[in-house]
């Protein structure tokens, strides 16, 4: 590429790149970023944007963090990758120890993979292979929630909300699962038994064919940014036990402090059988995910017909990614992250509050380091995205949702600027 000018980058991008959830030919403008540091993205024309997205939940420490950079460099000079079949290495061992010590005690086995979607694939395969292995091969369906989001590969996509996930586009290739209504009980309130009626009916009718229930605990992320009562999870665990169905928690978005607890499941003190982690696992530096399970699953599968779990990505347990994840988790735990998240919660709440009065706004809500303005109508990205950039912030709405989940290190003044820009843009709609 001859030069890194704004125009040449955009033109070369437009000629060859397909962006996520975008048209290849008439997509909206993309903005060239040339570097990032702290909570700021630097564009090719020199402008800086306050990053309200943490690169989709990931960059919890901000960008270009010295401690993170050191960890990557040290591992790079030691060993960047080695195959994981038949070999192991210190970064994977240490990361697995960290993850099993931080998550519920029953989850004592870690399966590494490359991305969140694959961690969900692994979870679903674990659930199915478990039931096959223990002599119950009829249990092949999954119950998922409306408004859920679990990733973009086929297995993961099949448990996403069927409407927003546009399941009809993929026809017969997509397995048909069962969907329960999204929980409709506020985060800070109880979950009345009436909330559980539909999913109880599904379980009582179908439990013989249901392998697992999969949910995003407490926060439904990309499927609607909805928050719900932890009490729902307590009741769901009891139901799964009663109907002998496994419970999968997808904490790919909520993990590592975003909701105010290290893991969202801690709001309810509920232990799933399988737990998916990703996104903030490496502090946004590298792609890595993990699926944890309890001994019921690991023994069931290992003592079964195959004697092995039938999965093994090429880049499984990549040492560079594992070392980065260790550094990110140690950095997080060495900081007063609960206070940072609580401060962010307060600042997001105060900054977004004026939006509640605006005609275009249906609701303003916050939880942990997440702030959401839900609009009455979907936004037009083509017009709205440049409005944020002009105001010096990076916010990427989807549908009716204008939301922020900043890096935990964002200072009060930057949060104020970020939220002011969000309110201002929404006021123009
Ligand atoms: C992002 C996300 C995924 C998918 O992760 P990828 O790394 O994008 O494959 C799965 N589940 C949840 C809850 C997510 O937020």
mmCIF file of C-alpha atoms in Angstrom, residues 21-176:
data_model
loop_
_atom_site.group_PDB
_atom_site.id
_atom_site.type_symbol
_atom_site.label_atom_id
_atom_site.label_comp_id
_atom_site.label_asym_id
_atom_site.label_seq_id
_atom_site.Cartn_x
_atom_site.Cartn_y
_atom_site.Cartn_z
ATOM 1 C CA UNK A 21 -22.886 -7.260 9.029
ATOM 2 C CA UNK A 22 -22.421 -4.936 6.059
ATOM 3 C CA UNK A 23 -22.992 -4.796 2.339
ATOM 4 C CA UNK A 24 -19.856 -5.517 0.312
ATOM 5 C CA UNK A 25 -20.683 -2.821 -2.209
ATOM 6 C CA UNK A 26 -22.916 -0.137 -0.739
ATOM 7 C CA UNK A 27 -21.856 -0.331 2.879
ATOM 8 C CA UNK A 28 -21.668 2.769 5.042
ATOM 9 C CA UNK A 29 -18.371 4.640 5.350
ATOM 10 C CA UNK A 30 -15.681 2.940 7.456
ATOM 11 C CA UNK A 31 -13.258 5.098 9.429
ATOM 12 C CA UNK A 32 -9.523 4.352 9.174
ATOM 13 C CA UNK A 33 -7.821 3.953 12.571
ATOM 14 C CA UNK A 34 -4.021 4.091 12.605
ATOM 15 C CA UNK A 35 -3.299 3.701 16.307
ATOM 16 C CA UNK A 36 -4.972 3.478 19.672
ATOM 17 C CA UNK A 37 -3.810 4.348 23.137
ATOM 18 C CA UNK A 38 -5.592 4.471 26.488
ATOM 19 C CA UNK A 39 -9.257 5.119 25.708
ATOM 20 C CA UNK A 40 -8.591 6.913 22.409
ATOM 21 C CA UNK A 41 -8.613 5.742 18.808
ATOM 22 C CA UNK A 42 -6.514 7.834 16.431
ATOM 23 C CA UNK A 43 -7.917 8.214 12.938
ATOM 24 C CA UNK A 44 -5.807 8.515 9.789
ATOM 25 C CA UNK A 45 -6.498 12.245 9.574
ATOM 26 C CA UNK A 46 -5.151 12.814 13.084
ATOM 27 C CA UNK A 47 -8.510 13.126 14.864
ATOM 28 C CA UNK A 48 -8.944 11.190 18.101
ATOM 29 C CA UNK A 49 -12.102 9.456 19.233
ATOM 30 C CA UNK A 50 -13.032 8.516 22.799
ATOM 31 C CA UNK A 51 -13.806 4.809 22.532
ATOM 32 C CA UNK A 52 -17.202 3.968 23.964
ATOM 33 C CA UNK A 53 -17.227 0.375 22.733
ATOM 34 C CA UNK A 54 -14.044 -1.189 24.143
ATOM 35 C CA UNK A 55 -13.899 -2.869 20.724
ATOM 36 C CA UNK A 56 -17.063 -4.896 21.396
ATOM 37 C CA UNK A 57 -16.631 -5.537 25.137
ATOM 38 C CA UNK A 58 -12.962 -6.566 24.836
ATOM 39 C CA UNK A 59 -10.526 -3.738 25.550
ATOM 40 C CA UNK A 60 -11.234 -3.435 29.262
ATOM 41 C CA UNK A 61 -7.804 -1.885 30.036
ATOM 42 C CA UNK A 62 -7.861 0.435 27.027
ATOM 43 C CA UNK A 63 -5.331 0.207 24.213
ATOM 44 C CA UNK A 64 -1.558 -0.054 24.095
ATOM 45 C CA UNK A 65 -1.279 -0.800 27.807
ATOM 46 C CA UNK A 66 2.379 -1.071 28.897
ATOM 47 C CA UNK A 67 1.896 -4.131 31.130
ATOM 48 C CA UNK A 68 -0.056 -5.928 28.417
ATOM 49 C CA UNK A 69 2.505 -4.984 25.770
ATOM 50 C CA UNK A 70 5.313 -6.332 27.947
ATOM 51 C CA UNK A 71 3.525 -9.644 28.409
ATOM 52 C CA UNK A 72 2.995 -10.055 24.668
ATOM 53 C CA UNK A 73 6.612 -9.180 23.892
ATOM 54 C CA UNK A 74 7.979 -11.555 26.523
ATOM 55 C CA UNK A 75 5.888 -14.444 25.222
ATOM 56 C CA UNK A 76 6.708 -13.574 21.609
ATOM 57 C CA UNK A 77 10.393 -13.993 22.361
ATOM 58 C CA UNK A 78 9.746 -17.296 24.143
ATOM 59 C CA UNK A 79 7.295 -19.127 21.870
ATOM 60 C CA UNK A 80 4.482 -17.647 19.844
ATOM 61 C CA UNK A 81 2.752 -20.895 18.985
ATOM 62 C CA UNK A 82 3.017 -24.633 19.316
ATOM 63 C CA UNK A 83 0.428 -27.298 18.563
ATOM 64 C CA UNK A 84 -1.693 -28.413 21.526
ATOM 65 C CA UNK A 85 -2.212 -32.059 20.578
ATOM 66 C CA UNK A 86 0.141 -34.023 22.810
ATOM 67 C CA UNK A 87 1.974 -30.881 23.982
ATOM 68 C CA UNK A 88 1.316 -28.376 26.727
ATOM 69 C CA UNK A 89 3.034 -25.175 27.848
ATOM 70 C CA UNK A 90 3.243 -22.816 30.823
ATOM 71 C CA UNK A 91 0.860 -20.092 29.530
ATOM 72 C CA UNK A 92 -1.980 -22.594 28.952
ATOM 73 C CA UNK A 93 -1.400 -24.310 32.301
ATOM 74 C CA UNK A 94 -1.306 -21.058 34.221
ATOM 75 C CA UNK A 95 -4.333 -19.614 32.439
ATOM 76 C CA UNK A 96 -6.363 -22.771 33.067
ATOM 77 C CA UNK A 97 -5.423 -22.599 36.763
ATOM 78 C CA UNK A 98 -6.479 -18.953 36.885
ATOM 79 C CA UNK A 99 -9.796 -19.579 35.143
ATOM 80 C CA UNK A 100 -10.729 -22.574 37.271
ATOM 81 C CA UNK A 101 -9.799 -20.683 40.450
ATOM 82 C CA UNK A 102 -11.889 -17.624 39.531
ATOM 83 C CA UNK A 103 -15.013 -19.427 38.295
ATOM 84 C CA UNK A 104 -17.343 -21.648 40.392
ATOM 85 C CA UNK A 105 -15.578 -24.570 42.080
ATOM 86 C CA UNK A 106 -17.446 -27.238 40.114
ATOM 87 C CA UNK A 107 -16.013 -25.957 36.826
ATOM 88 C CA UNK A 108 -12.616 -27.604 36.872
ATOM 89 C CA UNK A 109 -11.799 -28.335 33.230
ATOM 90 C CA UNK A 110 -10.903 -25.823 30.495
ATOM 91 C CA UNK A 111 -11.148 -26.328 26.738
ATOM 92 C CA UNK A 112 -9.463 -23.501 24.806
ATOM 93 C CA UNK A 113 -10.557 -22.247 21.398
ATOM 94 C CA UNK A 114 -10.098 -19.235 19.160
ATOM 95 C CA UNK A 115 -13.278 -17.206 19.335
ATOM 96 C CA UNK A 116 -16.496 -16.832 21.241
ATOM 97 C CA UNK A 117 -18.586 -18.516 18.591
ATOM 98 C CA UNK A 118 -16.316 -21.542 18.680
ATOM 99 C CA UNK A 119 -16.478 -21.608 22.493
ATOM 100 C CA UNK A 120 -20.257 -21.870 22.076
ATOM 101 C CA UNK A 121 -19.887 -24.587 19.430
ATOM 102 C CA UNK A 122 -17.672 -26.458 21.885
ATOM 103 C CA UNK A 123 -20.244 -26.040 24.664
ATOM 104 C CA UNK A 124 -23.038 -27.392 22.456
ATOM 105 C CA UNK A 125 -20.903 -30.297 21.273
ATOM 106 C CA UNK A 126 -19.975 -31.082 24.875
ATOM 107 C CA UNK A 127 -23.641 -31.166 25.850
ATOM 108 C CA UNK A 128 -24.617 -33.461 22.963
ATOM 109 C CA UNK A 129 -21.618 -35.743 23.248
ATOM 110 C CA UNK A 130 -22.204 -35.985 26.993
ATOM 111 C CA UNK A 131 -25.759 -37.266 26.567
ATOM 112 C CA UNK A 132 -24.712 -39.662 23.816
ATOM 113 C CA UNK A 133 -21.891 -40.954 25.995
ATOM 114 C CA UNK A 134 -24.134 -41.665 28.967
ATOM 115 C CA UNK A 135 -26.609 -43.578 26.820
ATOM 116 C CA UNK A 136 -29.126 -40.858 26.111
ATOM 117 C CA UNK A 137 -28.580 -40.022 22.433
ATOM 118 C CA UNK A 138 -32.113 -38.661 22.025
ATOM 119 C CA UNK A 139 -31.204 -35.468 23.856
ATOM 120 C CA UNK A 140 -30.110 -33.286 20.931
ATOM 121 C CA UNK A 141 -32.182 -30.129 21.208
ATOM 122 C CA UNK A 142 -31.252 -26.964 22.999
ATOM 123 C CA UNK A 143 -33.519 -24.451 24.674
ATOM 124 C CA UNK A 144 -32.370 -20.868 24.154
ATOM 125 C CA UNK A 145 -33.918 -17.508 24.911
ATOM 126 C CA UNK A 146 -35.505 -15.032 22.560
ATOM 127 C CA UNK A 147 -33.281 -11.965 22.178
ATOM 128 C CA UNK A 148 -30.253 -14.154 22.854
ATOM 129 C CA UNK A 149 -26.986 -13.856 20.971
ATOM 130 C CA UNK A 150 -24.342 -16.590 21.011
ATOM 131 C CA UNK A 151 -22.240 -16.106 17.883
ATOM 132 C CA UNK A 152 -22.256 -16.465 14.126
ATOM 133 C CA UNK A 153 -21.153 -20.004 13.292
ATOM 134 C CA UNK A 154 -23.909 -22.527 12.505
ATOM 135 C CA UNK A 155 -24.253 -24.146 15.897
ATOM 136 C CA UNK A 156 -24.040 -20.839 17.733
ATOM 137 C CA UNK A 157 -26.289 -19.088 15.240
ATOM 138 C CA UNK A 158 -28.942 -21.760 15.715
ATOM 139 C CA UNK A 159 -29.340 -20.725 19.378
ATOM 140 C CA UNK A 160 -29.478 -16.979 18.614
ATOM 141 C CA UNK A 161 -32.822 -15.225 18.432
ATOM 142 C CA UNK A 162 -34.414 -16.690 15.274
ATOM 143 C CA UNK A 163 -35.816 -13.336 14.118
ATOM 144 C CA UNK A 164 -32.863 -10.973 14.625
ATOM 145 C CA UNK A 165 -30.563 -13.852 13.625
ATOM 146 C CA UNK A 166 -32.526 -14.218 10.358
ATOM 147 C CA UNK A 167 -32.637 -17.985 10.635
ATOM 148 C CA UNK A 168 -34.836 -18.264 7.546
ATOM 149 C CA UNK A 169 -31.863 -17.299 5.332
ATOM 150 C CA UNK A 170 -30.076 -20.553 6.130
ATOM 151 C CA UNK A 171 -32.808 -23.092 5.586
ATOM 152 C CA UNK A 172 -32.198 -26.733 6.309
ATOM 153 C CA UNK A 173 -28.569 -26.258 7.308
ATOM 154 C CA UNK A 174 -29.602 -24.673 10.565
ATOM 155 C CA UNK A 175 -30.712 -27.057 13.326
ATOM 156 C CA UNK A 176 -34.089 -26.171 14.816
#
